[in-house]
C-alpha positions as CSV (number, residue, x, y, z in Angstrom):
1,X,-14.2,-15.7,-192.3
2,X,-16.6,-16.6,-189.7
3,X,-18.1,-13.7,-187.5
4,X,-16.3,-12.9,-184.7
5,X,-16.4,-10.0,-181.3
6,X,-13.7,-7.7,-181.1
7,X,-12.9,-5.7,-178.0
8,X,-10.3,-3.0,-178.0
9,X,-8.3,-3.6,-174.9
10,X,-7.4,-0.4,-172.7
11,X,-5.2,-1.9,-170.0
12,X,-3.2,-5.3,-170.3
13,X,-5.0,-7.0,-167.0
14,X,-8.1,-6.6,-168.7
15,X,-7.2,-7.9,-171.8
16,X,-5.8,-11.0,-169.9
17,X,-8.6,-11.0,-167.9
18,X,-11.1,-11.1,-170.8
19,X,-8.9,-13.9,-173.2
20,X,-8.3,-16.1,-170.0
21,X,-12.1,-16.1,-169.6
22,X,-13.0,-17.4,-172.9
23,X,-11.0,-20.5,-174.5
24,X,-11.7,-19.1,-177.9
25,X,-10.7,-15.7,-177.4
26,X,-7.1,-14.4,-179.1
27,X,-5.1,-11.2,-178.9
28,X,-4.4,-8.8,-182.0
29,X,-1.7,-6.7,-182.6
30,X,-0.7,-6.4,-185.9
31,X,-2.7,-9.0,-187.7
32,X,0.1,-10.0,-190.2
33,X,-0.5,-13.9,-189.3
34,X,-3.6,-14.0,-187.8
35,X,-5.6,-12.3,-190.5
36,X,-4.3,-14.7,-192.6
37,X,-5.5,-17.4,-190.5
38,X,-8.7,-16.5,-190.4
39,X,-9.2,-16.1,-194.2
40,X,-8.0,-19.6,-194.4
41,X,-10.2,-20.9,-191.7
42,X,-7.0,-22.1,-189.8
43,X,-7.8,-20.1,-187.0
44,X,-12.0,-19.2,-185.8
45,X,-11.9,-17.1,-182.4
46,X,-14.9,-16.0,-181.0
47,X,-13.2,-12.9,-179.8
48,X,-10.6,-10.6,-180.9
49,X,-9.1,-8.7,-178.5
50,X,-6.8,-5.8,-179.6
51,X,-3.9,-4.9,-177.7
52,X,-2.3,-2.9,-180.4
53,X,-2.8,0.4,-178.4
54,X,-1.4,-0.9,-175.3
55,X,1.5,1.2,-173.9
56,X,4.3,-1.2,-175.0
57,X,5.3,0.8,-177.9
58,X,8.9,1.7,-177.1
59,X,12.7,0.7,-177.3
60,X,14.1,1.7,-173.9
61,X,17.3,1.0,-172.1
62,X,17.8,0.5,-168.3
63,X,21.1,-1.0,-166.5
64,X,22.7,-2.4,-169.5
65,X,19.1,-4.3,-170.7
66,X,17.3,-2.8,-174.1
67,X,13.7,-3.5,-173.4
68,X,12.0,-3.9,-176.7
69,X,7.7,-3.4,-176.2
70,X,5.9,-6.2,-177.2
71,X,3.9,-3.5,-179.8
72,X,7.2,-2.1,-181.3
73,X,6.7,-2.6,-185.0
74,X,9.6,-4.7,-187.0
75,X,10.7,-1.9,-189.3
76,X,11.0,0.5,-185.8
77,X,13.1,-1.9,-183.6
78,X,15.3,-2.8,-187.3
79,X,16.1,1.2,-187.2
80,X,16.6,1.9,-183.7
81,X,20.2,3.3,-183.2
82,X,20.3,0.8,-179.6
83,X,19.4,-2.2,-181.9
84,X,21.9,-1.1,-184.8
85,X,24.5,-0.4,-182.7
86,X,24.4,-2.8,-180.1
87,X,22.5,-5.9,-182.1
88,X,23.6,-5.6,-185.6
89,X,22.5,-9.5,-185.8
90,X,18.8,-8.1,-184.8
91,X,18.5,-5.4,-187.1
92,X,19.8,-7.8,-189.9
93,X,17.6,-10.6,-189.1
94,X,14.4,-8.2,-189.1
95,X,15.4,-6.6,-192.3
96,X,15.7,-10.2,-194.0
97,X,12.0,-10.7,-193.1
98,X,9.0,-10.3,-195.0
99,X,8.4,-7.0,-197.2
100,X,8.5,-3.4,-195.8
101,X,4.8,-2.9,-196.0
102,X,4.7,-6.1,-193.3
103,X,7.5,-5.2,-191.1
104,X,5.4,-1.7,-190.8
105,X,2.7,-3.7,-189.2
106,X,4.2,-6.4,-187.7
107,X,5.2,-6.6,-183.8
108,X,7.9,-7.7,-181.7
109,X,5.4,-9.8,-179.4
110,X,3.6,-11.1,-182.8
111,X,6.8,-11.7,-184.6
112,X,7.5,-14.6,-181.7
113,X,4.3,-15.8,-182.0
114,X,4.3,-16.6,-185.8
115,X,2.6,-19.7,-186.8
116,X,4.5,-22.0,-189.1
117,X,3.7,-21.6,-193.0
118,X,3.8,-25.5,-193.8
119,X,1.5,-25.7,-196.5
120,X,-0.7,-28.6,-195.0
121,X,-0.8,-26.4,-191.6
122,X,-2.6,-23.5,-194.0
123,X,-4.5,-26.1,-195.9
124,X,-8.0,-26.9,-194.2
125,X,-8.9,-30.0,-196.2
126,X,-5.4,-31.8,-195.5
127,X,-4.5,-33.8,-192.4
128,X,-2.7,-31.5,-189.9
129,X,-1.9,-32.7,-186.2
130,X,-0.7,-28.8,-185.3
131,X,-4.1,-27.7,-186.5
132,X,-6.0,-30.7,-185.5
133,X,-4.0,-33.0,-183.1
134,X,-4.8,-37.0,-184.0
135,X,-5.5,-35.8,-187.9
136,X,-2.0,-36.8,-188.8
137,X,1.2,-35.0,-190.6
138,X,0.9,-34.7,-194.5
139,X,4.2,-33.2,-194.8
140,X,6.3,-36.6,-193.7
141,X,5.4,-38.5,-196.9
142,X,4.2,-35.3,-198.6
143,X,6.1,-32.0,-199.8
144,X,8.8,-31.7,-197.1
145,X,11.5,-29.8,-199.0
146,X,11.0,-26.8,-196.6
147,X,10.8,-28.7,-193.2
148,X,12.6,-29.7,-190.5
149,X,15.9,-31.7,-189.9
150,X,16.1,-31.0,-186.1
151,X,14.4,-31.9,-183.2
152,X,11.2,-33.0,-185.4
153,X,8.9,-36.1,-184.2
154,X,6.4,-38.2,-185.6
155,X,3.9,-35.9,-184.9
156,X,4.9,-32.8,-186.7
157,X,8.0,-32.0,-188.8
158,X,7.1,-28.2,-189.8
159,X,9.6,-25.6,-188.8
160,X,9.4,-21.7,-187.3
161,X,9.1,-19.1,-189.8
162,X,10.6,-16.1,-187.5
163,X,13.6,-14.7,-188.3
164,X,13.9,-11.9,-185.5
165,X,13.2,-15.0,-183.0
166,X,16.5,-16.7,-184.3
167,X,18.6,-13.8,-183.4
168,X,16.6,-12.9,-180.1
169,X,17.7,-16.6,-179.4
170,X,21.3,-16.1,-179.9
171,X,21.5,-13.3,-178.1
172,X,19.8,-14.6,-174.9
173,X,16.9,-12.2,-174.9
174,X,13.9,-12.8,-172.3
175,X,10.2,-12.7,-172.7
176,X,8.3,-10.8,-170.3
177,X,4.9,-12.3,-170.0
178,X,1.8,-11.0,-168.1
179,X,-1.0,-13.4,-166.9
180,X,-4.0,-13.4,-164.4
181,X,-1.3,-14.6,-161.8
182,X,0.9,-11.9,-162.3
183,X,4.3,-11.5,-164.4
184,X,6.9,-13.7,-165.2
185,X,9.8,-14.3,-167.5
186,X,10.9,-16.9,-170.1
187,X,14.3,-16.6,-171.8
188,X,13.6,-16.9,-175.8
189,X,15.5,-20.1,-175.8
190,X,12.8,-21.6,-173.9
191,X,9.8,-20.0,-175.2
192,X,9.1,-22.2,-177.9
193,X,8.5,-26.2,-177.9
194,X,9.4,-28.7,-179.8
195,X,6.6,-30.9,-181.2
196,X,7.1,-34.2,-179.3
197,X,3.2,-35.2,-178.9
198,X,1.9,-32.1,-178.9
199,X,2.7,-30.3,-182.0
200,X,-0.3,-28.1,-181.3
201,X,1.3,-25.9,-179.1
202,X,3.9,-23.7,-180.5
203,X,5.2,-22.5,-177.0
204,X,5.0,-22.4,-173.6
205,X,2.5,-19.8,-173.0
206,X,-0.7,-20.5,-171.6
207,X,-3.9,-19.2,-173.1
208,X,-4.5,-15.4,-171.8
209,X,-0.9,-14.8,-171.1
210,X,0.1,-11.6,-172.9
211,X,3.9,-10.5,-174.0
212,X,4.4,-7.3,-172.9
213,X,8.5,-6.9,-173.7
214,X,11.5,-8.6,-174.7
215,X,14.6,-7.7,-173.0
216,X,18.0,-8.2,-174.6
217,X,21.1,-8.1,-172.1
218,X,24.6,-6.5,-172.8
219,X,25.4,-6.4,-176.3
220,X,26.8,-7.9,-179.4
221,X,28.8,-5.5,-181.6
222,X,30.5,-8.4,-183.5
223,X,27.2,-10.4,-184.6
224,X,25.6,-11.2,-187.8
225,X,22.5,-13.0,-189.3
226,X,22.9,-14.9,-192.8
227,X,19.9,-16.1,-194.1
228,X,19.5,-18.8,-197.4
229,X,16.4,-18.7,-199.2
230,X,15.4,-19.5,-202.5
231,X,14.9,-15.9,-203.5
232,X,16.4,-12.6,-202.3
233,X,13.1,-10.8,-200.8
234,X,9.7,-12.5,-199.4
235,X,11.1,-15.8,-198.7
236,X,11.3,-17.8,-195.4
237,X,14.6,-19.4,-194.6
238,X,15.6,-22.5,-195.9
239,X,18.8,-22.2,-193.1
240,X,19.6,-19.3,-191.4
241,X,22.4,-18.4,-188.5
242,X,22.3,-15.9,-186.1
243,X,25.8,-15.6,-184.9
244,X,27.3,-13.6,-181.5
245,X,31.1,-13.8,-181.3
246,X,33.9,-12.4,-178.9
247,X,37.1,-12.9,-180.1
248,X,40.8,-12.4,-178.7
249,X,44.0,-12.9,-180.1
250,X,42.3,-15.0,-182.6
251,X,40.8,-17.5,-180.0
252,X,37.0,-17.8,-179.6
253,X,36.1,-16.7,-176.1
254,X,32.6,-16.9,-176.2
255,X,30.2,-17.3,-179.0
256,X,26.4,-17.9,-179.4
257,X,25.1,-19.4,-182.4
258,X,21.2,-20.2,-183.5
259,X,19.6,-21.5,-186.4
260,X,16.0,-20.9,-188.1
261,X,14.5,-23.2,-191.0
262,X,15.7,-26.4,-189.5
263,X,13.6,-27.1,-186.4
264,X,10.1,-26.5,-184.5
265,X,11.6,-23.7,-183.2
266,X,14.6,-21.4,-183.3
267,X,17.5,-23.7,-182.7
268,X,20.1,-22.9,-180.3
269,X,23.4,-24.4,-181.6
270,X,24.9,-25.7,-178.2
271,X,27.2,-28.5,-179.4
272,X,28.6,-26.1,-181.7
273,X,29.1,-23.6,-178.9
274,X,31.0,-26.1,-176.9
275,X,32.9,-26.9,-179.5
276,X,34.4,-23.4,-180.9
277,X,34.5,-21.6,-176.8
278,X,38.6,-21.7,-176.5
279,X,39.7,-22.9,-180.0
280,X,41.4,-20.8,-182.5
281,X,38.9,-18.9,-185.1
282,X,40.0,-21.3,-188.3
283,X,37.7,-22.5,-191.0
284,X,38.6,-26.1,-189.7
285,X,37.2,-25.5,-186.4
286,X,34.1,-23.7,-187.6
287,X,33.7,-27.2,-189.5
288,X,34.2,-29.3,-187.1
289,X,31.6,-27.4,-184.7
290,X,29.0,-27.4,-187.8
291,X,29.5,-31.4,-188.0
292,X,29.1,-32.0,-184.5
293,X,26.1,-29.7,-184.1
294,X,24.1,-31.5,-187.3
295,X,25.2,-34.9,-186.3
296,X,21.9,-35.9,-185.3
297,X,20.0,-34.4,-187.9
298,X,17.4,-36.2,-189.5
299,X,15.9,-35.2,-192.8
300,X,13.3,-36.4,-194.9
301,X,13.2,-37.6,-198.4
302,X,12.8,-33.9,-199.6
303,X,15.1,-32.0,-197.7
304,X,18.3,-34.1,-197.4
305,X,20.4,-30.8,-198.9
306,X,19.5,-28.7,-196.0
307,X,22.1,-31.1,-193.6
308,X,24.8,-29.7,-195.7
309,X,23.5,-25.8,-196.6
310,X,23.1,-25.8,-192.9
311,X,26.8,-26.5,-192.2
312,X,28.4,-24.4,-195.0
313,X,26.0,-21.8,-193.8
314,X,27.5,-21.9,-190.1
315,X,31.0,-22.1,-191.6
316,X,30.0,-18.9,-193.7
317,X,28.7,-17.1,-191.0
318,X,31.8,-17.5,-189.0
319,X,34.0,-16.8,-191.3
320,X,32.7,-13.7,-192.1
321,X,32.4,-12.5,-188.5
322,X,35.9,-13.3,-187.6
323,X,37.8,-12.5,-190.7
324,X,39.3,-16.0,-191.4
325,X,40.1,-16.6,-195.0
326,X,39.3,-19.6,-197.0
């Protein structure tokens, strides 16, 4: 680990100003991802600004919107009565991610900012366009079992690792951001980027901008998170589905779907949603919607299995939520 300076922030504006001034400064919250990268040599900041003690550690409700502060720990968010009652999909996604010890440290803001667990990104001895732009993507012709099947590019095929972000995407949550020019908001569905020609940029954040909270509107009592992984705990998703459904008389009035483990960002399944709205909640309708969503999938040599897996996971998640029988 290289030497670095450390400062403990006392207010958000000061933290933002400090990081914005130094192009090689980073924010530090729970540190569950960043500290690993310091050890691996993936990240070599000159300065860490600790924002974990800023007053962003509460879950509050106002005017029908639940606001989760950026410093709320994943374990606290998953256990909060408002989240469990109104957004079961989010509670389930949080509990599906990492170990209890990590959830006790990981924060809402930091979870959104997780970087890929692509082994080539984490191995500084191998080419990786995300870590070193222009060096190449080792995963395309290498070990790519866990890589993307949707929205990838010739520059990067890595996947986003967060479970929480997938649920937040299906819930139409909004990220609140503070920068040197004031505050702005960005829907979670638009917060993360597809790789394109700039895979080194995971999100739309500018340097120095700080997540202060995430707003979750309304309620989603008929919702669930389904995660397919190699083992039942401590594993990232091969494929996951966050589903929110509004039903009336056996007809899908509204539906929101997001997929994890399949793209560089949480993947909002807009095609499947459009196919399902107004249709009867049948397995055939679910299957046709899944087929439409995965029509443009571009699997690699080692992950073609993810295409049928994603389709089947969408169908299973919707079948369980609606009570549709096989």
